[in-house]
Coordinates of C-alpha atoms and ligand atoms in Angstrom, one line a residue:
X1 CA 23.2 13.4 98.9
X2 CA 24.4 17.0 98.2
X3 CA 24.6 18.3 95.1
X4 CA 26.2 21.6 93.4
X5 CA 23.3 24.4 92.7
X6 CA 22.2 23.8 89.5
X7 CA 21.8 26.5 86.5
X8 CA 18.1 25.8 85.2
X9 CA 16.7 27.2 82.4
X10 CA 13.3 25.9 82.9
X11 CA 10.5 28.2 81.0
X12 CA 13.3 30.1 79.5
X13 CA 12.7 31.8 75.8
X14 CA 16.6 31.2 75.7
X15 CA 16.4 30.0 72.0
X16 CA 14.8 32.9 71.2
X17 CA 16.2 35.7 73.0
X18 CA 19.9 34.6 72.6
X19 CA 19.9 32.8 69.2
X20 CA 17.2 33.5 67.1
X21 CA 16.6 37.4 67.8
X22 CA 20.1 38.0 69.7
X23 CA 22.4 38.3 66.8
X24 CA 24.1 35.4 67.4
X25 CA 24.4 34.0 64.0
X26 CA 28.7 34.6 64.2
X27 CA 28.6 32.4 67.2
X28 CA 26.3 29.6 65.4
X29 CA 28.2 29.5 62.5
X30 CA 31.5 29.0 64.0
X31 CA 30.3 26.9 66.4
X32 CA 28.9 24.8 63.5
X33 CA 32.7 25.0 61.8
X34 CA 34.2 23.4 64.9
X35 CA 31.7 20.8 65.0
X36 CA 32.2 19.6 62.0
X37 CA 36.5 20.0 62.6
X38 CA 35.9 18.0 66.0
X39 CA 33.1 15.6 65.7
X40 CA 33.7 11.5 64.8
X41 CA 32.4 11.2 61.1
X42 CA 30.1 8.3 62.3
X43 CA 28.8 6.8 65.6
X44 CA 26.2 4.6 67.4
X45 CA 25.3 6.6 70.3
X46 CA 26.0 10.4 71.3
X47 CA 25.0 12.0 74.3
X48 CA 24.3 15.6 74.7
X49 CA 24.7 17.3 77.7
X50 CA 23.1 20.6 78.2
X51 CA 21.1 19.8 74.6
X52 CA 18.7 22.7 75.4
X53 CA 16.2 23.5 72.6
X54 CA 18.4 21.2 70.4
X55 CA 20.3 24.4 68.4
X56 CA 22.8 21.8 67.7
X57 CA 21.8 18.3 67.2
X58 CA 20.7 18.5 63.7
X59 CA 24.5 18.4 63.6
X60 CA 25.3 15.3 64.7
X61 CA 24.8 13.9 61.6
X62 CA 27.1 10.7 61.1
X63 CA 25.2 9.9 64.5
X64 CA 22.3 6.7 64.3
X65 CA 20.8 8.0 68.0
X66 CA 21.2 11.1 70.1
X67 CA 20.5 11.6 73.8
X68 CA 19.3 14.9 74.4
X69 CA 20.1 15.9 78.4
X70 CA 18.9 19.0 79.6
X71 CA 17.9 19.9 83.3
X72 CA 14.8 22.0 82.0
X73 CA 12.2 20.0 80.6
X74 CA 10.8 23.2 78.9
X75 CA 13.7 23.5 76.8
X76 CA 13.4 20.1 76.2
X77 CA 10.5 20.5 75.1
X78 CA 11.0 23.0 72.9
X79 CA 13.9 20.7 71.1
X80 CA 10.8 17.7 70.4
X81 CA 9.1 20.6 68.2
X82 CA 12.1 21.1 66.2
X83 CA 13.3 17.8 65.7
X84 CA 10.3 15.6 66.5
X85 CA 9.5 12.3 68.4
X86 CA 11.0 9.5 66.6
X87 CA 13.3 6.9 67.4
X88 CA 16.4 9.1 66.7
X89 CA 15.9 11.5 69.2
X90 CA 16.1 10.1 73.0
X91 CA 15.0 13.5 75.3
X92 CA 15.9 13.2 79.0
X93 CA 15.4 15.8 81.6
X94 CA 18.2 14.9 84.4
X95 CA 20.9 16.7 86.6
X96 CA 24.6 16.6 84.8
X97 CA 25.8 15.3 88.5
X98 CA 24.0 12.7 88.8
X99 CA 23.6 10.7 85.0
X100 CA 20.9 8.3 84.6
X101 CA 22.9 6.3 82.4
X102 CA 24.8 2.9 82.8
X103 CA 28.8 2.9 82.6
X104 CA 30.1 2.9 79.4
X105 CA 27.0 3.4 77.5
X106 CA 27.7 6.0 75.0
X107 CA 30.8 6.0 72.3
X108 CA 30.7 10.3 72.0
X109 CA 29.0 12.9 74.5
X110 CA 29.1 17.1 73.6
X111 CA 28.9 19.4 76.3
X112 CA 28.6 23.0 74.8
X113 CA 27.7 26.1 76.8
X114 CA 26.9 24.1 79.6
X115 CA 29.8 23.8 81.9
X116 CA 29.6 27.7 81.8
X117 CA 27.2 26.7 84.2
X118 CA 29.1 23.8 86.4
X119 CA 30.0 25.4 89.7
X120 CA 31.6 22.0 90.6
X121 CA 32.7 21.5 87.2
X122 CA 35.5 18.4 87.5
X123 CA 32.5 16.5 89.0
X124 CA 30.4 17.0 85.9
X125 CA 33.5 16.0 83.6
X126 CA 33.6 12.7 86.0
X127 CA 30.1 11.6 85.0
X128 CA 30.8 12.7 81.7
X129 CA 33.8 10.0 82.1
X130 CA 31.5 6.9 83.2
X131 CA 29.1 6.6 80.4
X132 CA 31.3 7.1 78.2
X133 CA 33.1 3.8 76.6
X134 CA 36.3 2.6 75.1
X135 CA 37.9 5.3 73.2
X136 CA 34.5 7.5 73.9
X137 CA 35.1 10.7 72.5
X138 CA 34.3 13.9 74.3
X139 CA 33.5 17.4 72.8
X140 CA 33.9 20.2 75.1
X141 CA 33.1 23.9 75.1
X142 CA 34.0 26.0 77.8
X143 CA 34.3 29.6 78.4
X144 CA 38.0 31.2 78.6
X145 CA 38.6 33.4 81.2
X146 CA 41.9 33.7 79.8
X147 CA 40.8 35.8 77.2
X148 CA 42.2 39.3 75.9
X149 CA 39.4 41.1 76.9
X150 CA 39.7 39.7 80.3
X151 CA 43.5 40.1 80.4
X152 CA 43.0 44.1 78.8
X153 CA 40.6 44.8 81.8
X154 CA 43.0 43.4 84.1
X155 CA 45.9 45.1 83.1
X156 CA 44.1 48.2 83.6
X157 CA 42.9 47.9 87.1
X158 CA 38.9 47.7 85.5
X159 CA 38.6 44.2 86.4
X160 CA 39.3 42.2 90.4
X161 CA 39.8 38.9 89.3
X162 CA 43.2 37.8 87.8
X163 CA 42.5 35.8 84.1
X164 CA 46.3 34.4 85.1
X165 CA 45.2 32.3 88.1
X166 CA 43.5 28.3 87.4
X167 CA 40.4 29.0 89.7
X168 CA 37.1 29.4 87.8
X169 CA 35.8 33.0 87.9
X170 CA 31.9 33.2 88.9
X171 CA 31.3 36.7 87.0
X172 CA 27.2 36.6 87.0
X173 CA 25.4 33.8 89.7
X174 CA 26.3 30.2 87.9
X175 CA 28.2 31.5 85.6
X176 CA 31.5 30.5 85.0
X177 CA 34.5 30.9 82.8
X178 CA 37.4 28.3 83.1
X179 CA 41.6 28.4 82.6
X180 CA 42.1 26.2 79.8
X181 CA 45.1 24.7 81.5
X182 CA 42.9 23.6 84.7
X183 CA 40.1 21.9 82.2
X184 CA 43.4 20.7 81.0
X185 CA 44.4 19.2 84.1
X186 CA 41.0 17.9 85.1
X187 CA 40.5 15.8 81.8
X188 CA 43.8 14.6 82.0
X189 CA 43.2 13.7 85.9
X190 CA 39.9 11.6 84.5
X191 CA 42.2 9.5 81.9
X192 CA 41.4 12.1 78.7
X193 CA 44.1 13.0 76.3
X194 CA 43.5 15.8 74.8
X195 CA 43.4 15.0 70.6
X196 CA 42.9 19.0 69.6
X197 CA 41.9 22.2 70.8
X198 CA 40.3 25.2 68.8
X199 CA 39.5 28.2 69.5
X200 CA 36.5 30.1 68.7
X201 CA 34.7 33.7 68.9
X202 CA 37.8 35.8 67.8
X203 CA 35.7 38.6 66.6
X204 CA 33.2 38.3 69.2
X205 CA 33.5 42.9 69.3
X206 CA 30.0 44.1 69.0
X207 CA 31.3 47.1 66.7
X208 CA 33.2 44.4 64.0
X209 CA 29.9 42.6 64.2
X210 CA 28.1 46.1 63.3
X211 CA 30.4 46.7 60.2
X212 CA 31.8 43.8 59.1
X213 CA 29.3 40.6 57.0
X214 CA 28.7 38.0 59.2
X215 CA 30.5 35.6 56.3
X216 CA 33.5 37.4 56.5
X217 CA 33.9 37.4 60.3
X218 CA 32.7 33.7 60.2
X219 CA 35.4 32.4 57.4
X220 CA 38.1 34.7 59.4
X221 CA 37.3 33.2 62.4
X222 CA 37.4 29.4 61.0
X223 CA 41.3 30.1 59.9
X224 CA 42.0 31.1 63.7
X225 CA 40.4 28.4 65.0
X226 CA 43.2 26.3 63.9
X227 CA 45.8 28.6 66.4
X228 CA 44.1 26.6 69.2
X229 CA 46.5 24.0 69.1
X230 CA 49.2 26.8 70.3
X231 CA 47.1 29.4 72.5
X232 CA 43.7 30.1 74.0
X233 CA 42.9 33.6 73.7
X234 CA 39.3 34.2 73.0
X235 CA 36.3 33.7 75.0
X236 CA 35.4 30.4 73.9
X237 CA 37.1 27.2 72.9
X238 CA 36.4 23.9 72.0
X239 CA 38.0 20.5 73.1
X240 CA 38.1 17.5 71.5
X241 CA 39.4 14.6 74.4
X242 CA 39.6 11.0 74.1
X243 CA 39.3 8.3 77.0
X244 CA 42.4 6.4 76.9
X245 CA 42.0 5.0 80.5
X246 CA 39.5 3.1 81.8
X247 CA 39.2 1.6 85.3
X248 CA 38.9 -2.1 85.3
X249 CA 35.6 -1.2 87.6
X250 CA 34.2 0.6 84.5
X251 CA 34.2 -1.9 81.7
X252 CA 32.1 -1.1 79.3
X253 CA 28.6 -3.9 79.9
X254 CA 27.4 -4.7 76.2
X255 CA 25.7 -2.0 74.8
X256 CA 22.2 -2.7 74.7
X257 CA 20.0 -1.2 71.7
X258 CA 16.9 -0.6 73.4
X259 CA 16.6 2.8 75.2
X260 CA 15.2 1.1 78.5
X261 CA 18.5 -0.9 79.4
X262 CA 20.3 2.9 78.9
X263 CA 19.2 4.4 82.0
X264 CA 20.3 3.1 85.8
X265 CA 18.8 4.9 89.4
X266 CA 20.0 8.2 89.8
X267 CA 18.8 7.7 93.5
X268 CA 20.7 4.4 93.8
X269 CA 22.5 3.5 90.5
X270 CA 20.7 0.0 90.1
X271 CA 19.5 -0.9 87.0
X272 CA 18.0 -1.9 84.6
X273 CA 14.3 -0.1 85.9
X274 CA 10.9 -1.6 85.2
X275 CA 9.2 0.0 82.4
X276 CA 5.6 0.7 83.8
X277 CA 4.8 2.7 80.5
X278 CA 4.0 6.7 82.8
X279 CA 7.1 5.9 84.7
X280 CA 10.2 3.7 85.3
X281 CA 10.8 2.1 88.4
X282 CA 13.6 1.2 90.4
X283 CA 13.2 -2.3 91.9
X284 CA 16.1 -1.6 94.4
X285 CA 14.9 1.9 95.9
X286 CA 11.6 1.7 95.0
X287 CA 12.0 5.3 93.1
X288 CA 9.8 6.1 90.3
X289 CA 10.8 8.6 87.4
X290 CA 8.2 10.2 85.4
X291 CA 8.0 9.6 81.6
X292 CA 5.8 12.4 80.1
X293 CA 5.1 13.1 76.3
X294 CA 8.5 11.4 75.4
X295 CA 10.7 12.9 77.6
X296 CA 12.4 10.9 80.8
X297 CA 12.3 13.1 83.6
X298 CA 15.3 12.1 86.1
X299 CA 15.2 15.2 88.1
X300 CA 13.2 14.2 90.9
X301 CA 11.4 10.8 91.6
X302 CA 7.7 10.9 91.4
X303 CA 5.2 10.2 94.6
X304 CA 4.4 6.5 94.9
Ligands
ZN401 ZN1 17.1 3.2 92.8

């Protein structure tokens, strides 16, 4: 099976060097904003994709369980020390193109910052599709290469790539930055309508961040967020999308409360897998996937 390269951020101080000490806090606040604009006020079961150290999940309040997916285990890791191992908080270490999870599982997923790093981004959004049930709704950031940065540059003959054309643009390796009319068009393609768009980061200018209060900036930016709806400018913007097709194949199986009937063979797609307490097995292929310290580690199977 061949799979797109994937962006890992295993052993990363990410958290740290970006967030924390990167002078971020603009970015984090309005990304909180749209979170709360975009995100069901209650829910069963939310899966987040590309979770990291868990920067967001303390706002998925209305939420009784997350699923935290991250390819690095590290940043994984560092998401248990922030939130902590209890029932809650479900932490799986797997590859966005290849879910461990059985059809129709979840009834929200997030994806945010993370398909900035899809080079074959419409098969992500498909697995995205599959666990997600009747009426799942889908939260997605993406970055805008449609931007007026991007477009300035352009004009100017400082910048190759057009921001006009629907290709991605690959600017750094597995980096990406997406026409909001082809994400358009590929959750549309998946049976998504598209229930409201925002946009976010319109003062991301280092110098307005110098002189300007992060409040100010932050409130400004949360009453253009709302212009969304009638263009995409800035470098990021948020999508909220709702399945309203499913294909009779992916009925939605009863959900199952207990965390063992979530996951299915990423090898093989059989499940359910036998819990044998340092790993699960699949009785079809025979694979075995490593559970460690609380975390479900679907990356690679584990010798036999
Ligand atoms: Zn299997």
């Amino acid at each position: 099976m061949t799979n797109p390269p994937v962006c890992n951020y295993e052993g990363s101080d990410y958290q740290t060097s970006f967030w924390d000490k990167g002078g971020r806090e603009y970015e984090d606040r309005t990304e909180a904003i749209a979170l709360k604009r975009l995100l069901p006020k209650s829910g069963r079961l939310l899966l987040e994709l590309g979770a990291g150290a868990g920067r967001n999940t303390p706002r998925y309040l209305g939420f009784d369980r997350i699923v935290l997916l991250d390819y690095s285990r590290t940043q994984l890791e560092q998401a248990q020390q922030r939130l902590g191992k209890s029932d809650r908080y479900i932490y799986v270490a797997a590859d966005a193109y290849r879910l461990p999870f059985i059809a129709g599982l979840f009834d929200t997923a997030t994806m945010i910052r993370t398909l900035h790093h899809m080079a074959d981004a419409p098969k992500a959004l498909r697995q995205v599709k599959n666990v997600l049930g009747s009426g799942g709704v889908f939260i997605l950031e993406f970055a805008n290469k449609l931007n007026l940065k991007a477009i300035f540059r352009f004009l100017l003959g400082r910048q190759k790539w057009s921001p006009f054309t629907l290709e991605p643009v690959e600017f750094a390796r597995l980096n990406f930055d997406f026409h909001p009319k082809a994400v358009r068009n590929w959750l549309q393609d998946l049976g998504f309508a598209i229930e409201k768009t925002l946009t976010l980061s319109h003062f991301r200018v280092g110098f307005l961040k110098r002189i300007m209060p992060t409040s100010i900036l932050v409130f400004l930016d949360s009453l253009f967020q709302w212009t969304g709806a009638c263009w995409q400018l800035t470098p990021s913007v948020f999508v909220r999308a709702k399945i309203v097709r499913l294909d009779p194949s992916r009925i939605p199986h009863d959900r199952p409360d207990h965390v063992l009937f979530f996951f299915k063979c990423p090898n093989c797609g059989h499940s359910p897998l036998m819990d044998e307490k340092e790993y699960l097995e699949c009785p079809s292929c025979k694979k075995r996937w490593e559970v460690r310290d609380g975390i479900y580690d679907f990356r690679e199977p584990i010798k036999n």
